[in-house]
Amino acid sequence: MKIKKMFDKGTVFSFEIFPPKKTSPVDTIYKTLEELKGLSPDFISVTFGAGGSSNNNASIEIARKIKQDYGIESVIHLPCINYTKDEMVDILGELIDNGITNILALRGDIIPDIPPKQDFRYASDLITFIKKYGDFDIAGACYPEGHIETENIVNDVLNLKKKVDAGAEHLISQLFFDNDYFYSFLERTQIAGIDVPIEAGIMPVTSKSQIERMVSMCGASLPPKFSKMIQKYEHSPEALRDAGIAYAIDQIVDLVSNNVDGIHLYTMNNAYVARRISEAVESIIRSSKK
Ligand code: FAD
């Protein structure tokens, strides 16, 4: 089923996972997926390395299995910056061969040691290319606080409009910890004439090192309430995990009460945390379905 259609039925609830590192056995992810399956997400998306790593074959294989073996719709992430058009044709052919029809089309982060190939400059270039190539459902990424490279948040939304005009049929947001940023962003998208569904990206924080890594990568603001929570529990891993789960649940309840199109949970492959959150918000999500 194409993901776009899912939004017709009310609030979408989805998960994101990543393939295990090359040094870990790929089977570890299937144990996680067994548990995630029981939580009945609308879809599960699988990340894909921008550097053209051989682990990307694992991403395709995992996305295939999610759909074929677990009976859940899957979305493959697809960063383009380090691929030529010919290489992209090969990847798209592989997706078709594996029955994968939903793509989160991305530019990918620029990796200092890898000079970008010149065929795709922005995610919108990839979207235009995929649309000509085949019948895929295409999503794009969006940034409630602005993309880390952008000089201003208004231009960022105007660039996002180009991505939607190129053919992105729904959007998945970067993680954020302050819902007000997301609501302001939604207002800017409306002003810009962006009318596709937008899922809110929620990352439950479970350790201090995770927050530091995430904030340096994506620049998400930390509201005082959140920072206080981290300070209070940073030396008590179990308490920090539980506080992080509670914080994510609180964000989701507020977002669903404000009629967001969907919640995309960055699970970090942690089935326990995904289960606690899913169980807590299950009836809330259900009551938002038509
Ligand atoms: P773009 O939409 O191309 O935007 C990149 C920058 O260029 C922005 O600053 C934008 O404002 C600007 N821009 C866009 N179009 C134009 C234009 N026409 N003219 C001028 N400026 C323009 N990365 C991975 O490598 N693998 C993953 O699996 C992955 N999954 C992700 C999932 C989500 C939900 C999100 C939010 C991000 C993910 N990323 C992933 C990270 C993403 O690749 C980076 O954030 C990357 O830096 C930007 O990708 P993009 O597709 O948003 O780029």
PDB file of N, CA and C in Angstrom, residues 142-206:
ATOM      1  N   CYS A 142      11.825  16.948   6.309  1.00  0.00           N
ATOM      2  CA  CYS A 142      11.641  18.374   6.591  1.00  0.00           C
ATOM      3  C   CYS A 142      12.167  18.686   8.000  1.00  0.00           C
ATOM      4  N   TYR A 143      12.358  19.970   8.253  1.00  0.00           N
ATOM      5  CA  TYR A 143      13.128  20.389   9.429  1.00  0.00           C
ATOM      6  C   TYR A 143      12.390  21.502  10.189  1.00  0.00           C
ATOM      7  N   PRO A 144      11.694  21.149  11.268  1.00  0.00           N
ATOM      8  CA  PRO A 144      10.911  22.157  12.002  1.00  0.00           C
ATOM      9  C   PRO A 144      11.745  23.361  12.456  1.00  0.00           C
ATOM     10  N   GLU A 145      13.037  23.137  12.754  1.00  0.00           N
ATOM     11  CA  GLU A 145      13.873  24.264  13.206  1.00  0.00           C
ATOM     12  C   GLU A 145      14.782  24.755  12.083  1.00  0.00           C
ATOM     13  N   GLY A 146      14.527  24.298  10.867  1.00  0.00           N
ATOM     14  CA  GLY A 146      15.382  24.646   9.720  1.00  0.00           C
ATOM     15  C   GLY A 146      16.491  23.624   9.573  1.00  0.00           C
ATOM     16  N   HIS A 147      16.852  23.321   8.320  1.00  0.00           N
ATOM     17  CA  HIS A 147      17.963  22.397   8.083  1.00  0.00           C
ATOM     18  C   HIS A 147      19.253  23.049   8.577  1.00  0.00           C
ATOM     19  N   ILE A 148      20.160  22.224   9.065  1.00  0.00           N
ATOM     20  CA  ILE A 148      21.371  22.745   9.728  1.00  0.00           C
ATOM     21  C   ILE A 148      22.209  23.664   8.824  1.00  0.00           C
ATOM     22  N   GLU A 149      22.106  23.505   7.498  1.00  0.00           N
ATOM     23  CA  GLU A 149      22.897  24.348   6.578  1.00  0.00           C
ATOM     24  C   GLU A 149      22.175  25.628   6.178  1.00  0.00           C
ATOM     25  N   THR A 150      20.899  25.724   6.532  1.00  0.00           N
ATOM     26  CA  THR A 150      20.120  26.826   5.953  1.00  0.00           C
ATOM     27  C   THR A 150      20.423  28.156   6.632  1.00  0.00           C
ATOM     28  N   GLU A 151      20.413  29.216   5.823  1.00  0.00           N
ATOM     29  CA  GLU A 151      20.718  30.525   6.404  1.00  0.00           C
ATOM     30  C   GLU A 151      19.486  31.139   7.057  1.00  0.00           C
ATOM     31  N   ASN A 152      18.291  30.758   6.581  1.00  0.00           N
ATOM     32  CA  ASN A 152      17.088  31.206   7.293  1.00  0.00           C
ATOM     33  C   ASN A 152      15.921  30.254   7.056  1.00  0.00           C
ATOM     34  N   ILE A 153      15.038  30.208   8.069  1.00  0.00           N
ATOM     35  CA  ILE A 153      13.985  29.188   8.069  1.00  0.00           C
ATOM     36  C   ILE A 153      12.907  29.444   7.011  1.00  0.00           C
ATOM     37  N   VAL A 154      12.813  30.688   6.546  1.00  0.00           N
ATOM     38  CA  VAL A 154      11.815  30.962   5.502  1.00  0.00           C
ATOM     39  C   VAL A 154      12.290  30.346   4.185  1.00  0.00           C
ATOM     40  N   ASN A 155      13.569  30.588   3.835  1.00  0.00           N
ATOM     41  CA  ASN A 155      14.109  29.979   2.605  1.00  0.00           C
ATOM     42  C   ASN A 155      14.038  28.468   2.658  1.00  0.00           C
ATOM     43  N   ASP A 156      14.252  27.923   3.861  1.00  0.00           N
ATOM     44  CA  ASP A 156      14.239  26.471   4.007  1.00  0.00           C
ATOM     45  C   ASP A 156      12.859  25.922   3.619  1.00  0.00           C
ATOM     46  N   VAL A 157      11.818  26.621   4.039  1.00  0.00           N
ATOM     47  CA  VAL A 157      10.453  26.163   3.708  1.00  0.00           C
ATOM     48  C   VAL A 157      10.174  26.401   2.216  1.00  0.00           C
ATOM     49  N   LEU A 158      10.727  27.471   1.647  1.00  0.00           N
ATOM     50  CA  LEU A 158      10.540  27.680   0.195  1.00  0.00           C
ATOM     51  C   LEU A 158      11.237  26.561  -0.581  1.00  0.00           C
ATOM     52  N   ASN A 159      12.394  26.118  -0.077  1.00  0.00           N
ATOM     53  CA  ASN A 159      13.077  24.974  -0.716  1.00  0.00           C
ATOM     54  C   ASN A 159      12.269  23.695  -0.526  1.00  0.00           C
ATOM     55  N   LEU A 160      11.623  23.582   0.631  1.00  0.00           N
ATOM     56  CA  LEU A 160      10.787  22.403   0.886  1.00  0.00           C
ATOM     57  C   LEU A 160       9.619  22.373  -0.109  1.00  0.00           C
ATOM     58  N   LYS A 161       9.097  23.544  -0.420  1.00  0.00           N
ATOM     59  CA  LYS A 161       7.988  23.619  -1.392  1.00  0.00           C
ATOM     60  C   LYS A 161       8.462  23.080  -2.755  1.00  0.00           C
ATOM     61  N   LYS A 162       9.734  23.371  -3.106  1.00  0.00           N
ATOM     62  CA  LYS A 162      10.262  22.854  -4.381  1.00  0.00           C
ATOM     63  C   LYS A 162      10.266  21.332  -4.372  1.00  0.00           C
ATOM     64  N   LYS A 163      10.568  20.788  -3.185  1.00  0.00           N
ATOM     65  CA  LYS A 163      10.618  19.326  -3.052  1.00  0.00           C
ATOM     66  C   LYS A 163       9.212  18.734  -3.225  1.00  0.00           C
ATOM     67  N   VAL A 164       8.238  19.404  -2.658  1.00  0.00           N
ATOM     68  CA  VAL A 164       6.847  18.932  -2.791  1.00  0.00           C
ATOM     69  C   VAL A 164       6.385  19.103  -4.241  1.00  0.00           C
ATOM     70  N   ASP A 165       6.751  20.233  -4.849  1.00  0.00           N
ATOM     71  CA  ASP A 165       6.363  20.455  -6.253  1.00  0.00           C
ATOM     72  C   ASP A 165       7.002  19.411  -7.171  1.00  0.00           C
ATOM     73  N   ALA A 166       8.188  18.938  -6.778  1.00  0.00           N
ATOM     74  CA  ALA A 166       8.858  17.911  -7.595  1.00  0.00           C
ATOM     75  C   ALA A 166       8.145  16.564  -7.478  1.00  0.00           C
ATOM     76  N   GLY A 167       7.377  16.373  -6.390  1.00  0.00           N
ATOM     77  CA  GLY A 167       6.624  15.113  -6.289  1.00  0.00           C
ATOM     78  C   GLY A 167       6.645  14.427  -4.933  1.00  0.00           C
ATOM     79  N   ALA A 168       7.165  15.071  -3.889  1.00  0.00           N
ATOM     80  CA  ALA A 168       7.095  14.443  -2.550  1.00  0.00           C
ATOM     81  C   ALA A 168       5.635  14.463  -2.094  1.00  0.00           C
ATOM     82  N   GLU A 169       5.131  13.287  -1.737  1.00  0.00           N
ATOM     83  CA  GLU A 169       3.694  13.182  -1.446  1.00  0.00           C
ATOM     84  C   GLU A 169       3.379  13.270   0.044  1.00  0.00           C
ATOM     85  N   HIS A 170       4.374  13.135   0.857  1.00  0.00           N
ATOM     86  CA  HIS A 170       4.238  13.393   2.286  1.00  0.00           C
ATOM     87  C   HIS A 170       5.626  13.662   2.834  1.00  0.00           C
ATOM     88  N   LEU A 171       5.685  14.198   4.064  1.00  0.00           N
ATOM     89  CA  LEU A 171       6.966  14.614   4.636  1.00  0.00           C
ATOM     90  C   LEU A 171       7.142  14.003   6.018  1.00  0.00           C
ATOM     91  N   ILE A 172       8.387  13.730   6.362  1.00  0.00           N
ATOM     92  CA  ILE A 172       8.706  13.222   7.709  1.00  0.00           C
ATOM     93  C   ILE A 172       9.688  14.201   8.325  1.00  0.00           C
ATOM     94  N   SER A 173       9.413  14.618   9.557  1.00  0.00           N
ATOM     95  CA  SER A 173      10.243  15.687  10.124  1.00  0.00           C
ATOM     96  C   SER A 173      11.450  15.157  10.892  1.00  0.00           C
ATOM     97  N   GLN A 174      12.437  16.016  10.939  1.00  0.00           N
ATOM     98  CA  GLN A 174      13.577  15.824  11.834  1.00  0.00           C
ATOM     99  C   GLN A 174      13.049  15.805  13.268  1.00  0.00           C
ATOM    100  N   LEU A 175      13.777  15.177  14.167  1.00  0.00           N
ATOM    101  CA  LEU A 175      13.361  15.150  15.570  1.00  0.00           C
ATOM    102  C   LEU A 175      13.377  16.562  16.165  1.00  0.00           C
ATOM    103  N   PHE A 176      12.523  16.758  17.138  1.00  0.00           N
ATOM    104  CA  PHE A 176      12.493  18.031  17.881  1.00  0.00           C
ATOM    105  C   PHE A 176      11.991  17.732  19.283  1.00  0.00           C
ATOM    106  N   PHE A 177      12.347  18.593  20.234  1.00  0.00           N
ATOM    107  CA  PHE A 177      11.945  18.367  21.619  1.00  0.00           C
ATOM    108  C   PHE A 177      10.979  19.430  22.117  1.00  0.00           C
ATOM    109  N   ASP A 178      10.703  20.413  21.266  1.00  0.00           N
ATOM    110  CA  ASP A 178       9.800  21.489  21.666  1.00  0.00           C
ATOM    111  C   ASP A 178       8.705  21.574  20.597  1.00  0.00           C
ATOM    112  N   ASN A 179       7.490  21.157  20.982  1.00  0.00           N
ATOM    113  CA  ASN A 179       6.413  21.087  19.983  1.00  0.00           C
ATOM    114  C   ASN A 179       6.096  22.444  19.369  1.00  0.00           C
ATOM    115  N   ASP A 180       6.374  23.516  20.101  1.00  0.00           N
ATOM    116  CA  ASP A 180       6.042  24.833  19.543  1.00  0.00           C
ATOM    117  C   ASP A 180       6.807  25.098  18.245  1.00  0.00           C
ATOM    118  N   TYR A 181       8.041  24.579  18.154  1.00  0.00           N
ATOM    119  CA  TYR A 181       8.787  24.736  16.894  1.00  0.00           C
ATOM    120  C   TYR A 181       8.042  24.047  15.753  1.00  0.00           C
ATOM    121  N   PHE A 182       7.468  22.893  16.074  1.00  0.00           N
ATOM    122  CA  PHE A 182       6.757  22.142  15.028  1.00  0.00           C
ATOM    123  C   PHE A 182       5.501  22.909  14.593  1.00  0.00           C
ATOM    124  N   TYR A 183       4.767  23.466  15.564  1.00  0.00           N
ATOM    125  CA  TYR A 183       3.539  24.195  15.200  1.00  0.00           C
ATOM    126  C   TYR A 183       3.866  25.456  14.369  1.00  0.00           C
ATOM    127  N   SER A 184       4.954  26.146  14.735  1.00  0.00           N
ATOM    128  CA  SER A 184       5.342  27.333  13.942  1.00  0.00           C
ATOM    129  C   SER A 184       5.740  26.909  12.530  1.00  0.00           C
ATOM    130  N   PHE A 185       6.435  25.781  12.454  1.00  0.00           N
ATOM    131  CA  PHE A 185       6.848  25.258  11.149  1.00  0.00           C
ATOM    132  C   PHE A 185       5.615  24.942  10.292  1.00  0.00           C
ATOM    133  N   LEU A 186       4.610  24.303  10.919  1.00  0.00           N
ATOM    134  CA  LEU A 186       3.390  23.973  10.162  1.00  0.00           C
ATOM    135  C   LEU A 186       2.738  25.241   9.614  1.00  0.00           C
ATOM    136  N   GLU A 187       2.773  26.313  10.414  1.00  0.00           N
ATOM    137  CA  GLU A 187       2.193  27.581   9.918  1.00  0.00           C
ATOM    138  C   GLU A 187       2.970  28.067   8.692  1.00  0.00           C
ATOM    139  N   ARG A 188       4.324  27.960   8.751  1.00  0.00           N
ATOM    140  CA  ARG A 188       5.125  28.419   7.602  1.00  0.00           C
ATOM    141  C   ARG A 188       4.829  27.568   6.365  1.00  0.00           C
ATOM    142  N   THR A 189       4.635  26.255   6.581  1.00  0.00           N
ATOM    143  CA  THR A 189       4.367  25.398   5.406  1.00  0.00           C
ATOM    144  C   THR A 189       3.019  25.788   4.791  1.00  0.00           C
ATOM    145  N   GLN A 190       2.051  26.127   5.652  1.00  0.00           N
ATOM    146  CA  GLN A 190       0.728  26.518   5.111  1.00  0.00           C
ATOM    147  C   GLN A 190       0.852  27.799   4.299  1.00  0.00           C
ATOM    148  N   ILE A 191       1.616  28.748   4.835  1.00  0.00           N
ATOM    149  CA  ILE A 191       1.799  30.016   4.113  1.00  0.00           C
ATOM    150  C   ILE A 191       2.474  29.755   2.765  1.00  0.00           C
ATOM    151  N   ALA A 192       3.401  28.788   2.751  1.00  0.00           N
ATOM    152  CA  ALA A 192       4.134  28.478   1.509  1.00  0.00           C
ATOM    153  C   ALA A 192       3.296  27.634   0.543  1.00  0.00           C
ATOM    154  N   GLY A 193       2.106  27.216   0.979  1.00  0.00           N
ATOM    155  CA  GLY A 193       1.245  26.427   0.076  1.00  0.00           C
ATOM    156  C   GLY A 193       1.598  24.946   0.040  1.00  0.00           C
ATOM    157  N   ILE A 194       2.255  24.463   1.086  1.00  0.00           N
ATOM    158  CA  ILE A 194       2.585  23.027   1.158  1.00  0.00           C
ATOM    159  C   ILE A 194       1.365  22.314   1.754  1.00  0.00           C
ATOM    160  N   ASP A 195       0.786  21.411   0.979  1.00  0.00           N
ATOM    161  CA  ASP A 195      -0.474  20.811   1.449  1.00  0.00           C
ATOM    162  C   ASP A 195      -0.415  19.292   1.546  1.00  0.00           C
ATOM    163  N   VAL A 196       0.797  18.728   1.664  1.00  0.00           N
ATOM    164  CA  VAL A 196       0.904  17.271   1.824  1.00  0.00           C
ATOM    165  C   VAL A 196       0.995  16.943   3.327  1.00  0.00           C
ATOM    166  N   PRO A 197       0.628  15.707   3.714  1.00  0.00           N
ATOM    167  CA  PRO A 197       0.719  15.358   5.141  1.00  0.00           C
ATOM    168  C   PRO A 197       2.156  15.436   5.665  1.00  0.00           C
ATOM    169  N   ILE A 198       2.272  15.863   6.923  1.00  0.00           N
ATOM    170  CA  ILE A 198       3.599  16.005   7.541  1.00  0.00           C
ATOM    171  C   ILE A 198       3.618  15.222   8.849  1.00  0.00           C
ATOM    172  N   GLU A 199       4.491  14.237   8.920  1.00  0.00           N
ATOM    173  CA  GLU A 199       4.634  13.475  10.170  1.00  0.00           C
ATOM    174  C   GLU A 199       5.653  14.154  11.080  1.00  0.00           C
ATOM    175  N   ALA A 200       5.360  14.120  12.371  1.00  0.00           N
ATOM    176  CA  ALA A 200       6.264  14.710  13.367  1.00  0.00           C
ATOM    177  C   ALA A 200       7.263  13.646  13.841  1.00  0.00           C
ATOM    178  N   GLY A 201       8.540  13.952  13.773  1.00  0.00           N
ATOM    179  CA  GLY A 201       9.583  13.000  14.183  1.00  0.00           C
ATOM    180  C   GLY A 201       9.862  13.100  15.674  1.00  0.00           C
ATOM    181  N   ILE A 202       9.660  11.998  16.384  1.00  0.00           N
ATOM    182  CA  ILE A 202       9.866  12.006  17.836  1.00  0.00           C
ATOM    183  C   ILE A 202      10.949  11.003  18.204  1.00  0.00           C
ATOM    184  N   MET A 203      11.948  11.506  18.922  1.00  0.00           N
ATOM    185  CA  MET A 203      12.997  10.604  19.385  1.00  0.00           C
ATOM    186  C   MET A 203      12.989  10.524  20.908  1.00  0.00           C
ATOM    187  N   PRO A 204      12.662   9.346  21.456  1.00  0.00           N
ATOM    188  CA  PRO A 204      12.752   9.201  22.911  1.00  0.00           C
ATOM    189  C   PRO A 204      14.218   9.192  23.322  1.00  0.00           C
ATOM    190  N   VAL A 205      14.574  10.072  24.229  1.00  0.00           N
ATOM    191  CA  VAL A 205      15.971  10.138  24.642  1.00  0.00           C
ATOM    192  C   VAL A 205      16.200   9.178  25.787  1.00  0.00           C
ATOM    193  N   THR A 206      17.205   8.339  25.636  1.00  0.00           N
ATOM    194  CA  THR A 206      17.412   7.316  26.661  1.00  0.00           C
ATOM    195  C   THR A 206      18.811   7.369  27.283  1.00  0.00           C
TER     196      THR A 206
END
